[in-house]
Coordinates of C-alpha atoms in Angstrom, one line a residue:
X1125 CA 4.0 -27.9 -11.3
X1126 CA 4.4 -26.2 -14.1
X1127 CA 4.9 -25.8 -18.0
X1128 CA 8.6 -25.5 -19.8
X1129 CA 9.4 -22.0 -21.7
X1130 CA 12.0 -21.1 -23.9
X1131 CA 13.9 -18.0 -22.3
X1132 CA 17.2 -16.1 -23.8
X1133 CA 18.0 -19.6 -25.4
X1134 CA 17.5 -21.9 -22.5
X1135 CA 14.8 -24.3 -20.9
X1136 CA 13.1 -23.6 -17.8
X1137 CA 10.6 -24.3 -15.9
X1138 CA 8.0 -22.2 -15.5
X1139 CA 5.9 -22.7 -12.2
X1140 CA 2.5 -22.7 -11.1
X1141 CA 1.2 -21.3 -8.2
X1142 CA -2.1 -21.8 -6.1
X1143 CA -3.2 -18.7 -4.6
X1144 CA -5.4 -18.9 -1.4
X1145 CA -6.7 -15.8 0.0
X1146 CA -7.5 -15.5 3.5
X1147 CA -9.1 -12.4 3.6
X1148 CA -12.6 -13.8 5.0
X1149 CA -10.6 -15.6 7.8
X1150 CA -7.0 -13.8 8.7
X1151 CA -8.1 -11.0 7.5
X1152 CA -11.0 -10.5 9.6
X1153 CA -8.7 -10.7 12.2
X1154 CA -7.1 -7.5 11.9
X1155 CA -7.9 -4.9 14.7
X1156 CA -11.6 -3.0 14.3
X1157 CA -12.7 -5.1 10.8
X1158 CA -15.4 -7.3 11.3
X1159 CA -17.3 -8.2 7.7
X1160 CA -21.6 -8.7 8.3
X1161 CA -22.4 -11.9 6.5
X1162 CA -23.6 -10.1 3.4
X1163 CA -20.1 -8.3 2.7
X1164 CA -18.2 -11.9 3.4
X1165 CA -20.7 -13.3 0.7
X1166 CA -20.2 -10.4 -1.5
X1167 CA -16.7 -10.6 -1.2
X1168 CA -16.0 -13.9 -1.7
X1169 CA -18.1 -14.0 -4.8
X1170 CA -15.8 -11.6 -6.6
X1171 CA -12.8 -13.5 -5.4
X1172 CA -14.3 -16.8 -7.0
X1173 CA -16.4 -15.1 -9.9
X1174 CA -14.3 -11.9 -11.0
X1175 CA -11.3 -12.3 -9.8
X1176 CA -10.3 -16.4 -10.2
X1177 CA -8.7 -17.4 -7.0
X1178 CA -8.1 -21.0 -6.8
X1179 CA -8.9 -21.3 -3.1
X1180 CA -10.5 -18.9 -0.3
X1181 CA -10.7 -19.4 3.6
X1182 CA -14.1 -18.3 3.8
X1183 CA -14.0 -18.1 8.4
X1184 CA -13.0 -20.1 11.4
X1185 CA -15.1 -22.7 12.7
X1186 CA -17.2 -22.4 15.8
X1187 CA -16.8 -18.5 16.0
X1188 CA -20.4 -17.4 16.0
X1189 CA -23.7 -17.9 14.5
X1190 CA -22.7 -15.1 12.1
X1191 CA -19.7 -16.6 11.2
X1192 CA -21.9 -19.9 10.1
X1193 CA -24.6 -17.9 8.6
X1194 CA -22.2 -16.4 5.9
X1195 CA -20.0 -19.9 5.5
X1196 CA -23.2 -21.8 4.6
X1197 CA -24.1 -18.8 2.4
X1198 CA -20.7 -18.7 0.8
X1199 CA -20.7 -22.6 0.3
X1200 CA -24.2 -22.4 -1.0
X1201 CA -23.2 -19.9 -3.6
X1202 CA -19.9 -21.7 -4.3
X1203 CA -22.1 -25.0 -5.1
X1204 CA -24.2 -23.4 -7.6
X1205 CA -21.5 -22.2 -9.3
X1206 CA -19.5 -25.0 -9.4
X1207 CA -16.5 -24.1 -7.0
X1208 CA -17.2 -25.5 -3.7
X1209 CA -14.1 -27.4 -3.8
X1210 CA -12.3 -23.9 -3.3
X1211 CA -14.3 -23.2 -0.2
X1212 CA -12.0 -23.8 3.1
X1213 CA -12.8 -22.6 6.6
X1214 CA -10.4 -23.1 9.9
X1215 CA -11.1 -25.9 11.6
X1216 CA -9.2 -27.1 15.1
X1217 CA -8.2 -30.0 16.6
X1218 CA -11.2 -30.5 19.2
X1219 CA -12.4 -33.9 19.0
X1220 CA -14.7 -33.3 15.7
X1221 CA -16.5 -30.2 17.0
X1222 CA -15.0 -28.1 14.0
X1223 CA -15.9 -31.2 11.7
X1224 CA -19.2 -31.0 12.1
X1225 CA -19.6 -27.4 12.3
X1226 CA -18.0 -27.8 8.7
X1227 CA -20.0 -30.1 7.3
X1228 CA -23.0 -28.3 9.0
X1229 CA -22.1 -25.6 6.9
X1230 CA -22.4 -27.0 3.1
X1231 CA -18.2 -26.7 3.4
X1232 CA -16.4 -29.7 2.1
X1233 CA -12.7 -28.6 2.8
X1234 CA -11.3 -28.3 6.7
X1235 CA -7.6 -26.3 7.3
X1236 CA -6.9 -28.1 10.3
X1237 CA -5.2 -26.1 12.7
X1238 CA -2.1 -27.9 14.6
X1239 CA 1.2 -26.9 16.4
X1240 CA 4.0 -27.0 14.4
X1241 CA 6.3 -25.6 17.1
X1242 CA 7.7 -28.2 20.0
X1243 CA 7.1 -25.0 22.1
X1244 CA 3.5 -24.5 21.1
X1245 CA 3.0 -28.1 21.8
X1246 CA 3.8 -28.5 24.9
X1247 CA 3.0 -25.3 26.9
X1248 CA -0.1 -24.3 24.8
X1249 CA -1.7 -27.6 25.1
X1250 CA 0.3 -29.1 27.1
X1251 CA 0.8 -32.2 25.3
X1252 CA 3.7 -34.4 24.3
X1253 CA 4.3 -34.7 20.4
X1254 CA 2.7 -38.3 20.4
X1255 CA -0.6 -37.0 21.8
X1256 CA -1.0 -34.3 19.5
X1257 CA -0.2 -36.7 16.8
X1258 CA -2.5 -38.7 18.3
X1259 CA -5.4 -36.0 18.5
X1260 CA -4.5 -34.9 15.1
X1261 CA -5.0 -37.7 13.4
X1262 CA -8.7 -38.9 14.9
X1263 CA -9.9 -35.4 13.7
X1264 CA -8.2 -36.1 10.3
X1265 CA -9.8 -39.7 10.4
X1266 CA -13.5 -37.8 11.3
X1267 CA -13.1 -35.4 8.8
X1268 CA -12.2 -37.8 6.2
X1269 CA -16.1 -40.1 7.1
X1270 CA -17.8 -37.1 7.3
X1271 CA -16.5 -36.8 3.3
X1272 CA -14.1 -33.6 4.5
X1273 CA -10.6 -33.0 2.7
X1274 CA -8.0 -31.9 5.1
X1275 CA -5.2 -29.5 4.4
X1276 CA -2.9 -28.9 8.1
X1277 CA -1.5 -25.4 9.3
X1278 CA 1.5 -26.4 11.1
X1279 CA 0.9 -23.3 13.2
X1280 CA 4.1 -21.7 14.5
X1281 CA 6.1 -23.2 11.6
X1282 CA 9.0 -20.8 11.4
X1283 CA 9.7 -21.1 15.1
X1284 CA 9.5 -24.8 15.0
X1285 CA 12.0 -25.0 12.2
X1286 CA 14.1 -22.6 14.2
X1287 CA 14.1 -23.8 17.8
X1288 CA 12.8 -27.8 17.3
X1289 CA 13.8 -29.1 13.9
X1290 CA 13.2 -32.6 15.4
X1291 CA 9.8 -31.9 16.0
X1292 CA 8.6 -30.5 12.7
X1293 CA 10.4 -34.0 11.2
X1294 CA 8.0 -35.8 13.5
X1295 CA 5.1 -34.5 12.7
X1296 CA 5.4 -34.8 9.6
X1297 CA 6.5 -38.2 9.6
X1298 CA 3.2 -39.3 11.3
X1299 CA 1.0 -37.1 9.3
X1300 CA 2.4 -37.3 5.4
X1301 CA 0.7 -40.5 5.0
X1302 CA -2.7 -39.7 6.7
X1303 CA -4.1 -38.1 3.2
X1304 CA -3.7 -34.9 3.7
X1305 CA -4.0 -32.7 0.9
X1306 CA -1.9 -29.3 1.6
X1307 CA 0.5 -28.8 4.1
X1308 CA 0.5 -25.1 4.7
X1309 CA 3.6 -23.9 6.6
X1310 CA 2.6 -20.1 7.9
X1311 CA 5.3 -17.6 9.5
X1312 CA 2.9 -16.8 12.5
X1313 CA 5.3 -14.4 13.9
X1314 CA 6.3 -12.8 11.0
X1315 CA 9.7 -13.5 11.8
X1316 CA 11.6 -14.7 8.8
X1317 CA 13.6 -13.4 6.4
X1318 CA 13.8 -14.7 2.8
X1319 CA 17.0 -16.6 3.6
X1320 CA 15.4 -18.3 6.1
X1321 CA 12.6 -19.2 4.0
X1322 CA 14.5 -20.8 1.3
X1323 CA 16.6 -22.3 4.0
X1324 CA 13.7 -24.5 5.7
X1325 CA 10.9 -24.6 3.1
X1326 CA 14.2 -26.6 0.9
X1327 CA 15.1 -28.6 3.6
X1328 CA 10.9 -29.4 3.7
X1329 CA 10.6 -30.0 0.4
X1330 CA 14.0 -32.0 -0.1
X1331 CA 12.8 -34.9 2.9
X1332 CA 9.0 -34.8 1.3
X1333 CA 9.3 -34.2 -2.8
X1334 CA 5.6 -35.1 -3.4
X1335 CA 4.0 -33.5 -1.1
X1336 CA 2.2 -29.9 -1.8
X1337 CA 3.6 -27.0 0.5
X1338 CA 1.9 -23.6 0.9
X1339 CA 3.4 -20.9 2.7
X1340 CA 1.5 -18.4 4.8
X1341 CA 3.1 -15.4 5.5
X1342 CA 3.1 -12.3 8.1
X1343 CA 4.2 -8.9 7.6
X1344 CA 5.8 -8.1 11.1
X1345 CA 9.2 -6.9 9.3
X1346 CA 7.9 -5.9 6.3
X1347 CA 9.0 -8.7 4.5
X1348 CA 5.5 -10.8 3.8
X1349 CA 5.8 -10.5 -0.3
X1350 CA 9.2 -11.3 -0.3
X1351 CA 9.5 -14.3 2.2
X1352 CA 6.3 -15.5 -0.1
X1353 CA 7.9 -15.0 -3.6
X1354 CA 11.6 -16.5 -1.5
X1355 CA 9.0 -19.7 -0.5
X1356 CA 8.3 -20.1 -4.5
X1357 CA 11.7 -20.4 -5.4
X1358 CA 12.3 -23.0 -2.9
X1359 CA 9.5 -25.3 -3.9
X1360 CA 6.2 -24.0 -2.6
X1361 CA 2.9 -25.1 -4.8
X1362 CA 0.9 -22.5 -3.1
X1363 CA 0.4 -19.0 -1.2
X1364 CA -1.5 -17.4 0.9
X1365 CA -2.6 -13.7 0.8
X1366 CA -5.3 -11.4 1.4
X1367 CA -6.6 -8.5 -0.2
X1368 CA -5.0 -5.0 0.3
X1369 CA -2.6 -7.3 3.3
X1370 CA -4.7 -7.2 6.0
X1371 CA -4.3 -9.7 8.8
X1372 CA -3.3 -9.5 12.2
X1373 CA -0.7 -7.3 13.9
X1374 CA 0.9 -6.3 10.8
X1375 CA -1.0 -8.1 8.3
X1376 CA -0.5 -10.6 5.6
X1377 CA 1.0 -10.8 2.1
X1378 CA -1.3 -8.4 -0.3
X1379 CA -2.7 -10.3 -2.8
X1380 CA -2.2 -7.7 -5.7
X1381 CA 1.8 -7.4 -4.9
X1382 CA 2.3 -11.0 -4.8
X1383 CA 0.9 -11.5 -8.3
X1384 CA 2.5 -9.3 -10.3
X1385 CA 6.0 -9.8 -8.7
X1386 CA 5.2 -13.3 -9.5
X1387 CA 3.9 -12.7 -12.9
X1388 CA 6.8 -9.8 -13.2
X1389 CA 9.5 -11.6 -11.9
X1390 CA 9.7 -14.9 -12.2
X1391 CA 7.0 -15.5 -15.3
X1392 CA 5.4 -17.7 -12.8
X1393 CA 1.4 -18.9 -13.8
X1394 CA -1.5 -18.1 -11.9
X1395 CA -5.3 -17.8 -12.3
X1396 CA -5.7 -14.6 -11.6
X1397 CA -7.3 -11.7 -13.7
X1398 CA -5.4 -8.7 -13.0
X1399 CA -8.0 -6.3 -14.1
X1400 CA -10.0 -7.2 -11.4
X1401 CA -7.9 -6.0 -8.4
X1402 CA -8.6 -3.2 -8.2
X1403 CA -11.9 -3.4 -8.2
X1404 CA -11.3 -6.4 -5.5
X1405 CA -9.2 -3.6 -3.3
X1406 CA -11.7 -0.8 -3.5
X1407 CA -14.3 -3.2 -2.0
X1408 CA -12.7 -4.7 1.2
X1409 CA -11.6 -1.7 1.8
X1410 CA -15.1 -0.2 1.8
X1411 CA -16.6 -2.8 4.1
X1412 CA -13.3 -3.1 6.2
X1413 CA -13.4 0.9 6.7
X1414 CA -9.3 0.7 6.5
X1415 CA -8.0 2.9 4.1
X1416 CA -5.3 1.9 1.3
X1417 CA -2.3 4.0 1.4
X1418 CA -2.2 6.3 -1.6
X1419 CA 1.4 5.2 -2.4
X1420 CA 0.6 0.9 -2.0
X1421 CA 1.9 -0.4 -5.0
X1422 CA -0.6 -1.4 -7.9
X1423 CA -3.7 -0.8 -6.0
X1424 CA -2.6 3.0 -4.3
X1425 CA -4.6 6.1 -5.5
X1426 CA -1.1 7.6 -6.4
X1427 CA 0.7 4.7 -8.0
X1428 CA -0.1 5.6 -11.6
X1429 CA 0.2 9.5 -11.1
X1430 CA 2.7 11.1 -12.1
X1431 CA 3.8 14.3 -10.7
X1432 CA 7.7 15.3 -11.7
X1433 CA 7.4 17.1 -15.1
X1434 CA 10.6 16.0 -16.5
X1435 CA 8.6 12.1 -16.4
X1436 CA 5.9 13.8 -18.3
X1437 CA 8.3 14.7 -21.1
X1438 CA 9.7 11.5 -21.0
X1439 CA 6.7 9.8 -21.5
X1440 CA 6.0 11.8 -24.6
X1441 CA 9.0 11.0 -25.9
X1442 CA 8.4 7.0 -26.2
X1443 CA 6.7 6.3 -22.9
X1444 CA 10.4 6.4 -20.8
X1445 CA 9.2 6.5 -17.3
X1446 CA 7.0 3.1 -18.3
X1447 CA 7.4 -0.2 -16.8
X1448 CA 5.3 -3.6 -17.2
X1449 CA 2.7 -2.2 -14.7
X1450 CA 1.1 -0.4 -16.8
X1451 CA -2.8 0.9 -15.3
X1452 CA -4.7 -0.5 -18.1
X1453 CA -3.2 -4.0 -17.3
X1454 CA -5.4 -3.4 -14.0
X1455 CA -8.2 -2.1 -15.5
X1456 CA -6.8 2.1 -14.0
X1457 CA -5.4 4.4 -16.4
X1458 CA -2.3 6.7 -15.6
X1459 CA -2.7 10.2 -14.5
X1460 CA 0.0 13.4 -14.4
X1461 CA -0.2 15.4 -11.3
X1462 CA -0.4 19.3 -11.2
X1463 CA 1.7 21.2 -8.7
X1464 CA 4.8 23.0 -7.8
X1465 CA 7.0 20.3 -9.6
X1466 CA 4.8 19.6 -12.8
X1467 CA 6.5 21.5 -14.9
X1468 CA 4.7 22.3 -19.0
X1469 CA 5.2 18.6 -19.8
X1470 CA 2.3 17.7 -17.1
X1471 CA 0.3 20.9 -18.1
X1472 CA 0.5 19.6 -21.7
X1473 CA -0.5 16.3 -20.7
X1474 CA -3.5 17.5 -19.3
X1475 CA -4.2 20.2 -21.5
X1476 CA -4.6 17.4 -24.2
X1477 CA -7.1 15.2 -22.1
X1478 CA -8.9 17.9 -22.1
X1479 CA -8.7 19.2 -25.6
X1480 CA -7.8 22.2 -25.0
X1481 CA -4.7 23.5 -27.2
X1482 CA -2.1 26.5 -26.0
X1483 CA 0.5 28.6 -27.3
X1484 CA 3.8 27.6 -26.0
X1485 CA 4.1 31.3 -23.8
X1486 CA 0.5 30.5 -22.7
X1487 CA 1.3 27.2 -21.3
X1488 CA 4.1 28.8 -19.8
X1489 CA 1.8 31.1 -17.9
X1490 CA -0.8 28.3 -16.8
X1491 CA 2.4 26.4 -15.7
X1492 CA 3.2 29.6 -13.6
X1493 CA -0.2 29.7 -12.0
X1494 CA -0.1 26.1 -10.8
X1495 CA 3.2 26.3 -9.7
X1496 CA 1.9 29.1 -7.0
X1497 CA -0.9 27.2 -6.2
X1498 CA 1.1 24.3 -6.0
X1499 CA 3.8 26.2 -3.5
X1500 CA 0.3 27.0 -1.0
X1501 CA 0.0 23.5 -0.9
X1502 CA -3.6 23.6 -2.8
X1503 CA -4.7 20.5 -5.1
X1504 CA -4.8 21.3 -8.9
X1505 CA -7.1 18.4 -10.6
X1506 CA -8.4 17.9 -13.9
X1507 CA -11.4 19.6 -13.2
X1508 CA -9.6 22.6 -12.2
X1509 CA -7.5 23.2 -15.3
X1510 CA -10.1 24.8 -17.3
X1511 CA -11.0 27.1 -14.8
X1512 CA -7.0 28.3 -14.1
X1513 CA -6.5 28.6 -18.1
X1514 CA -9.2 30.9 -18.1
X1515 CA -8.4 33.1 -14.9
X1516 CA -4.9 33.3 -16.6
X1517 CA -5.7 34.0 -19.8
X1518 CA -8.0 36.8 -19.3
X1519 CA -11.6 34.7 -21.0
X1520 CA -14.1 33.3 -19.7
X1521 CA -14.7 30.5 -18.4
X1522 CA -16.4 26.8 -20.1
X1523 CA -20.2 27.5 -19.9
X1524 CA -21.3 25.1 -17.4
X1525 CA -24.5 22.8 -18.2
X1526 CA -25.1 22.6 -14.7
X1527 CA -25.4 25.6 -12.5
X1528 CA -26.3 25.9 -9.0
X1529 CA -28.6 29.1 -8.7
X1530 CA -29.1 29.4 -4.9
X1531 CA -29.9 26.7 -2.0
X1532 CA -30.0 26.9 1.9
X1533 CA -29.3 23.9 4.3
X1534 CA -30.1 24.1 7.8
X1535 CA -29.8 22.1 10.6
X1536 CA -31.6 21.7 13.7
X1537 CA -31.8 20.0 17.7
X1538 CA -34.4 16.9 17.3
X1539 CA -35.6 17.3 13.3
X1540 CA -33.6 16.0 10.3
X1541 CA -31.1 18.3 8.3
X1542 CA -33.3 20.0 5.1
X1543 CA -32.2 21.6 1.9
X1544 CA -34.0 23.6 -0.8
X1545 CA -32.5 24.0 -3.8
X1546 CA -32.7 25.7 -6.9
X1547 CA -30.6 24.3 -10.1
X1548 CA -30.0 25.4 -13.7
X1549 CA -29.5 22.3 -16.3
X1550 CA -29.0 23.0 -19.8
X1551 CA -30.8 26.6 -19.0
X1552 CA -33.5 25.0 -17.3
X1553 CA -34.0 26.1 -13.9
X1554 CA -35.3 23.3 -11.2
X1555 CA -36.1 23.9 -7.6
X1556 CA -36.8 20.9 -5.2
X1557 CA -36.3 20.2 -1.0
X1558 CA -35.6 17.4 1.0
X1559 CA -34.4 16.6 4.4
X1560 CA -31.4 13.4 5.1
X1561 CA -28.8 12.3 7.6
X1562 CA -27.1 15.5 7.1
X1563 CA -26.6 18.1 5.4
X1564 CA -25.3 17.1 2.0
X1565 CA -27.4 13.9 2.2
X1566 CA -30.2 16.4 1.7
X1567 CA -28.9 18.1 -0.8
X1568 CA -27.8 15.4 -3.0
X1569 CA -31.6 14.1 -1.9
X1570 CA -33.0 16.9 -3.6
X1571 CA -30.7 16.8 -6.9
X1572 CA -32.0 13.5 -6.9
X1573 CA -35.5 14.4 -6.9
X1574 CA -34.7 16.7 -9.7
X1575 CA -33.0 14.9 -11.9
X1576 CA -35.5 12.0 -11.4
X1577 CA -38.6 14.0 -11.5
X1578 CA -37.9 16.5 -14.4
X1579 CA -35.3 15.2 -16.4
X1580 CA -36.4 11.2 -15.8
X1581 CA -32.3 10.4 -15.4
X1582 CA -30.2 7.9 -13.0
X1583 CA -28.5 10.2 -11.3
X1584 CA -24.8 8.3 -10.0
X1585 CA -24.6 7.0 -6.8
X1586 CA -22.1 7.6 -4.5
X1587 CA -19.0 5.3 -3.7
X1588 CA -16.4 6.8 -1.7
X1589 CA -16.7 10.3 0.5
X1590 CA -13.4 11.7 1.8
X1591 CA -13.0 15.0 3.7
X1592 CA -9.2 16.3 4.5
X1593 CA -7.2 19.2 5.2
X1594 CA -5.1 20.0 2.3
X1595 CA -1.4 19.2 3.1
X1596 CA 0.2 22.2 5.5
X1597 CA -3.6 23.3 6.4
X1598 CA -5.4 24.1 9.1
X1599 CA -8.7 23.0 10.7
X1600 CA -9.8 26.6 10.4
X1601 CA -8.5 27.0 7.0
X1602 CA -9.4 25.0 3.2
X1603 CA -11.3 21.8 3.4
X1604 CA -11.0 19.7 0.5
X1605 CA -13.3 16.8 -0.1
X1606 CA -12.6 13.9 -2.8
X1607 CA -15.8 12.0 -3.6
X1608 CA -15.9 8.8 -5.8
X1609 CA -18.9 8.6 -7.9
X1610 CA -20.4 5.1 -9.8
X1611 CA -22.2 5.9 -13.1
X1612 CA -23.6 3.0 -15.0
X1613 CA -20.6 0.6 -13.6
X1614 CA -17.9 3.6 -14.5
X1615 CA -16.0 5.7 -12.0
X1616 CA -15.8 9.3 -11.6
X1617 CA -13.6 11.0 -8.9
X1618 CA -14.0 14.8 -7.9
X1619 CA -12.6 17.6 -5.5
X1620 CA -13.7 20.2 -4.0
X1621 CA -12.0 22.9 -2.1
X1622 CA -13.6 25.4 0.2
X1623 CA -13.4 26.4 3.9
X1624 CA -16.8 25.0 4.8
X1625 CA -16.8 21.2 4.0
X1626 CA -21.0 21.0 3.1
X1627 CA -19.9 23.8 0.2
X1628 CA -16.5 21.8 -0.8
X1629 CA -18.7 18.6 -1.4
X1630 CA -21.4 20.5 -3.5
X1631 CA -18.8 21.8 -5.8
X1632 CA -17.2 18.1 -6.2
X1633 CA -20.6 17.3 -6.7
X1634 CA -21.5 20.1 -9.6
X1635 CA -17.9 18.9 -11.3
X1636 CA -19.3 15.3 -11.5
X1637 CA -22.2 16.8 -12.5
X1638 CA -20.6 18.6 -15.5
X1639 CA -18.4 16.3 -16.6
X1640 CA -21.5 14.1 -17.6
X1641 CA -23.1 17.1 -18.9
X1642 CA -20.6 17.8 -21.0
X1643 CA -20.4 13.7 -22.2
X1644 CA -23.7 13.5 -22.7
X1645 CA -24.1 16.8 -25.0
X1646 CA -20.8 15.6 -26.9
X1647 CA -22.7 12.1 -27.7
X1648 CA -25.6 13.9 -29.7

């Protein structure tokens, strides 16, 4: 269970827990994301490679010859490196159809999916407890020949312990001896509260003391991470999450929240390697296309930034708007916001990252500039700050390395989008044309050519592409476009603002473009 620890003077026990994600599996199931076979092998190789997970539900059985295609693929990888025992996939209690579609599949590990509600019992399948008992344990039997482990969802768990106590009991009693490995109790409603949870899953563990609980969890009420960490207290070996909580309805426990709270909170043990999720988040939610909320702890675009300025001057004066999440600890580094609210302590803060050093009454003045752009709800990034210093100040501007001289895009009924261009690098000028799916494709087509042909350089490739209205704007007003760039394994993130969304993602291009100028010179 776990190793003891010496805390404030006293002896505890510090547990460990399993985590089992079910992002390949649950949460596929969320409405519009369906992973290709590729992505779910992708995927689960950074949960088992990168990121440590001891267990993944890698699909449901009997789904689709897609679904198989990327189980086998997954279990094929997970063989050669070692970890098939942390495959599982969904299996159901259908006479040993899901067994051998399991075993088909390379996949040595079934999650056998029974009723754990009287309810569900008896007016889903309309069987009495001692068939299903019954049924259940021939499949567990077949599996077990076929040289399958078995863990058992009692599906409907919550309810069951709510409305048919009785019922749960007798399960269980029929099934704890049948070599099971896991029992995984799931909140398929997401119904409970954490009171609740310690209620029943103590009540579970007090009538079976050696058998291994998991609890699976559903975010209906908003209370997934806390009726998971609520489950831990109470005796649970294991939990399942998935990454950035998706799952159905609501979705599931997030798989970054539930580690650190754990880690945080209650100096639990896991196997994960924190500096991984983020990188873990940013790809699921690539392939799923849903979007991570800018405020979602320790994975959010936002959660690191900070914008008031009076947090700013606490943090220079012995980091005193830090906690334990610090962004290195997940591989993301923190970041002070410019706007109405910054205040000089941001400005300072990002003065310095940029090496660029002010007189108290010209920070003052910079500050004042933001501030206005900040109250006409316009972004102020990094990028932007050497730009505003110089407006303000009355000099010019940094000499850009990379200047863009003239281009024209065009677009036409029936023939692909085109651009020519003509760009100035170092004081070189370079002029190329290319056509793409659209307009900036084709641009960034020909800055390819250019930088491939002339200056024989990688040029980064694109990871992310975003295109909003700024806060309070208007469709016929500023664009702004955020693109995420990957360069050599790094990542870069750029804005750019303009009424005509083509021209805002050139000059988020030229930024990137600059910064690595500007790196690149620096080095020699």
């Amino acid at each position: 269970m776990g190793t003891d620890e010496r805390l404030n003077g006293y002896q505890r026990t510090v547990p460990f827990v399993e985590i089992m994600d079910s992002t390949l599996r649950d949460g596929e199931q969320t409405n519009g994301v369906s992973f290709l076979p590729h992505e779910k092998l992708i995927i689960a190789r950074m949960l088992l490679s990168d990121l440590n997970v001891d267990r993944i539900e890698a699909g449901s059985a009997r789904v689709s010859d897609g679904e198989k295609e990327a189980v086998r693929m997954i279990c094929r990888y997970a063989r050669q490196i070692d970890r098939l025992d942390r495959v599982e996939v969904l299996g159901f209690v259908d006479g040993g159809q899901s067994v051998n579609w399991i075993a088909d599949c390379g996949c040595t590990t079934m999650n056998l999916l029974a009723k754990g509600s009287q309810k569900h019992c008896e007016q889903q399948l309309q069987k009495t407890p001692a068939e299903h008992i019954a049924d259940i344990r021939l499949c567990i039997d077949y599996a077990h020949k076929k040289g399958i482990s078995v863990n058992l969802y009692l599906e409907d768990w919550s309810e069951g312990m709510k409305d048919s106590p009785a019922y749960v009991y007798q399960l269980m009693d029929s099934l704890v001896d049948s070599g099971i490995r896991r029992f995984m109790l799931p909140d398929t409603l997401g119904v409970m509260n954490p009171l609740q949870v310690i209620e029943y899953f103590r009540k579970m563990v007090k009538r079976y003391p050696d058998t291994h609980f998991d609890f699976h969890a559903h975010n209906d009420y908003d209370l997934a991470v806390s009726n998971s960490l609520a489950a831990v207290l109470s005796g649970a070996r294991g939990l399942h999450v998935t990454v950035n909580g998706l799952g159905e309805r609501c979705g599931n426990a997030p798989l970054s929240s539930v580690q650190v709270i754990l880690r945080d909170q209650f100096h639990a043990k896991t196997n994960i390697r924190e500096d991984k999720l983020n990188d873990i988040s940013r790809l699921v939610e690539s392939y799923s296309g849903i979007a991570v909320a800018p405020n979602q702890p320790i994975i959010g675009d936002n959660v690191f930034t900070q914008v008031a300025g009076v947090h700013a001057d606490g943090d220079n004066k012995g980091g005193l708007y830090h906690n334990a999440l610090i962004p290195e600890r997940f591989g993301r580094r923190r970041e002070y916001a410019m706007g109405k609210t910054s205040g000089r302590a941001n400005i300072a803060k990002n003065l310095k990252e940029l090496g660029l050093e002010l007189t108290p009454e010209q920070t003052r003045r910079v500050t004042q500039r933001i501030t206005e752009l900040g109250d006409k709800k316009e972004v102020v990034t990094l990028e932007d700050l050497p730009f505003i210093v110089s407006d303000v100040l009355k000099h010019d501007a940094p000499e850009d390395r990379v200047k863009l001289v003239s281009y024209v895009v065009s677009t036409a009924y029936g023939l692909k989008p085109g651009a020519n261009i003509k760009v100035e690098i170092n004081g070189e000028q370079y002029e190329a044309a290319a056509t793409g799916d659209g307009q900036y494709d084709a641009f960034v087509k020909a800055l390819r050519f250019i930088y491939k042909k002339y200056l024989d350089r990688t040029f980064p490739l694109l990871a992310n592409y975003q295109v909003t209205i700024p806060p309070g704007g208007r469709t016929d007003a500023l664009v702004q476009t955020v693109i995420t760039w990957n360069d050599n394994g790094r990542q870069l993130r750029t804005r750019g603002l303009d009424a005509d969304q083509t021209e805002a993602a050139i000059k988020a291009t030229f930024k990137m473009l600059n910064i690595i100028e500007k790196e690149n010179n620096n080095s020699l």
